[in-house]
C-alpha cells in the first residue's frame, strides 16, 4: 500500500505514520499499537521496548503463520472464537490480518453461528470488557459514559443492541455487547471501516432470560427487562448523547426486539443517519438474492409471489423491501404491491382479523378469501402457488418435505431461502430442499453451509451446488461505508435500493445459472466497494451527502473509497508527546478517568473539516 495518494483531499486518512503517545509496556498492552515481535529495531529503541521483547524481529506474515498454528490447535469452534477474541485484545492488526488471510474458514467463527455460542456464554467466558455498557438504571450517566470513548471527530460507526432478540437465540441481556462487537468486526473486515473509529454499545435494560437471571455469574443488570416510557427514555438518551458527542457517527441498530426494532427505526430515520440491520440489511440482501433467483428462473420481479414464514423484524423488513421494489417496477402503489406478499406467523396467515403490528398491517389478507380462519403455511402454498419462500421464523424443520414438494409442483425453479440463524434453526437444510426438488430449487441460507452434491446434473450425473449465504453481512458493511464516507445526513429509501443494485449486479448467478445467488465471502471487499459506490451516488443525488469533493466518475469514486478503507498492515509509528494529546482530549471532552487515557493512546486519524 503506497503512502501517497492521487487525491489531493482524502477526508479519512488510512495511510502514513500513526501518531503514538505511549511507550514501553503500555504500548505493548494497547492492541492498536502493539506489534509484538514485529516491532522494528528502531521502534524498540524509540519506544523503549528493548528488554520487553525477544530479540528476533519478525514480519506480519510470520506472525500470521504462528497465530494460525495456535488457532488450529484449539479443539472446537467456541475455543477458536475465544482464541481470536484474545488475539484481538493483544494486536489488532494481526487479528484482522489473520482473519483476512483465512476469511472463508474464520468468518463463521467470528460471526454466526459461533458468535451466537459466545454470546450465550458471555458471562462464563468473560475475561476483559470490550465496548460500552450502558445501564437503564443509570440514565443520567449515559452521556458521561459515552463521552469516554473519544472526541467528537473520533467515531464514525456505532453498533448498538438492546439485546432482546439476538440472532435467533432470543434475549441475551448484557452479553449482547458481543453482537455489536461482531458486527463491527465485519465492518472492518468487509468494508475497511477503521477499527479504532468504531464503538460497540449494549443498552442493558435487564433481561427476561430466566437462565441468565438465575445464573450467579451473569454480568448484566439482574432484573426483568424494562419496557414502556423508561425504555424509550433510555434509548433516546443514548441516541441524543451519541449525536451530540459524535456528530459524524452513523448509528446501526442490531437485534432489537420485535416491538421496538421498527418503532425505533421509524422514529429516528427521518432525523439522523441510522440503520436497522435486521429490518433494512436483511431486506436488501434478500431482495438481491430474490432478483438473482428470478434471473435464473427467467421470471420477473413484477410477477413475484412471495410467502414469508415468520413475520417478525426480519420477515417484515424483507416484505417491505420486496413490496417497494415491485411497486417501483410496476408503477403501482405499495398497497397494491403488498397483495403479492403473504406473511405467516404463529397463528397462521396474517389477515385483517389477526392482532397485527403496524409493520404487518399492510400485508394483511382478507380472511373471507380463505376456507379456514388461520391458514397454515401448507394451505397458503397450496392456494397461492408462490415462486419465492422465505423463512425467518426460528422454527427448525418447518419447511417440511410436503411443503417444499407442494411449492415446487407449481413452479419450475422455486426460490427458497431459509434464513433463520444460527445454523440449527434453519427452516430446512439445503441438502433436503435440493433432494426434495431434484435440484431445481434456488437456495440461499442465513448461516453458511457446505456445498451439496447430488444427482442433479444432465443425465442424473452428480453435480455440486454451492449455496449462497443470504445474510445481511453481505450488504450492511458497504451501506455503512457509503454513509460514513459521504457523511450522509440520512439513509434514504433510494440509497437502500442502490445498495440492493450494488449486490445484485455482482451475483455470480447472473453469469452462471448454476452459481450461488449472492457473492461469497471471498468477494466481500469488492462487494462493499460497489455497494458503497452506489450508496454514495444515491446520497449525492438525494442531497444528503455532506462530504464535498466526492469524485464523479465510477472508477475514480471506487479508488476514492478504496483509499479510505483501513487495511491490516503495520504503518510506521510516529512518537508524539503524551501530555499534549491528553490535554487536548481533556479539554474537548471534559472528562477524566482511565478510559480517556486509553483513547489518547490510540491513533489520531487525520480528518479534514
Ligand atoms: N439471514 C439474515 O441476514 C438474518 C436472519 N435473521 C434470522 O431470522 C430469524 C428471525 O429474526 P427476527 O425477525 O429478528 O426475530 P423476530 O422474533 O422479530 O421474528 C421471528 C418471528 O417468527 C415468528 N414465529 C415464531 N414461531 C413461529 C411459528 N411456529 N410459526 C410461524 N411464525 C413463528 C415469531 O412470532 C416472530 O414474529 C432469526 O433466526 C434471525 O437470526 C434475522 C436477521 C437477518
Ligand atoms: C444476521 C442477523 O443480523 C441476525 O440473524 O440477527
Ligand atoms: Mg441481527
mmCIF file of C-alpha atoms and ligand atoms in Angstrom, residues 111 165-167 179 183 252-256 276-278 282 421 472, ligand 3:
data_model
loop_
_atom_site.group_PDB
_atom_site.id
_atom_site.type_symbol
_atom_site.label_atom_id
_atom_site.label_comp_id
_atom_site.label_asym_id
_atom_site.label_seq_id
_atom_site.Cartn_x
_atom_site.Cartn_y
_atom_site.Cartn_z
ATOM 1 C CA UNK A 111 -19.897 -14.358 13.247
ATOM 2 C CA UNK A 165 -33.587 -10.688 20.009
ATOM 3 C CA UNK A 166 -30.048 -11.776 19.369
ATOM 4 C CA UNK A 167 -29.734 -13.759 16.128
ATOM 5 C CA UNK A 179 -23.223 -8.902 18.649
ATOM 6 C CA UNK A 183 -20.939 -6.636 13.514
ATOM 7 C CA UNK A 252 -26.528 0.865 13.341
ATOM 8 C CA UNK A 253 -29.276 -0.797 15.427
ATOM 9 C CA UNK A 254 -28.898 -4.551 15.841
ATOM 10 C CA UNK A 255 -31.144 -7.277 17.204
ATOM 11 C CA UNK A 256 -33.721 -5.150 18.981
ATOM 12 C CA UNK A 276 -31.578 -1.240 11.379
ATOM 13 C CA UNK A 277 -29.689 -4.228 10.098
ATOM 14 C CA UNK A 278 -32.384 -6.817 10.767
ATOM 15 C CA UNK A 282 -31.860 -8.284 5.691
ATOM 16 C CA UNK A 421 -29.823 -18.204 12.385
ATOM 17 C CA UNK A 472 -27.196 -9.074 5.987
HETATM 18 MG MG1 LIG B 3 -29.331 -9.279 13.571
#
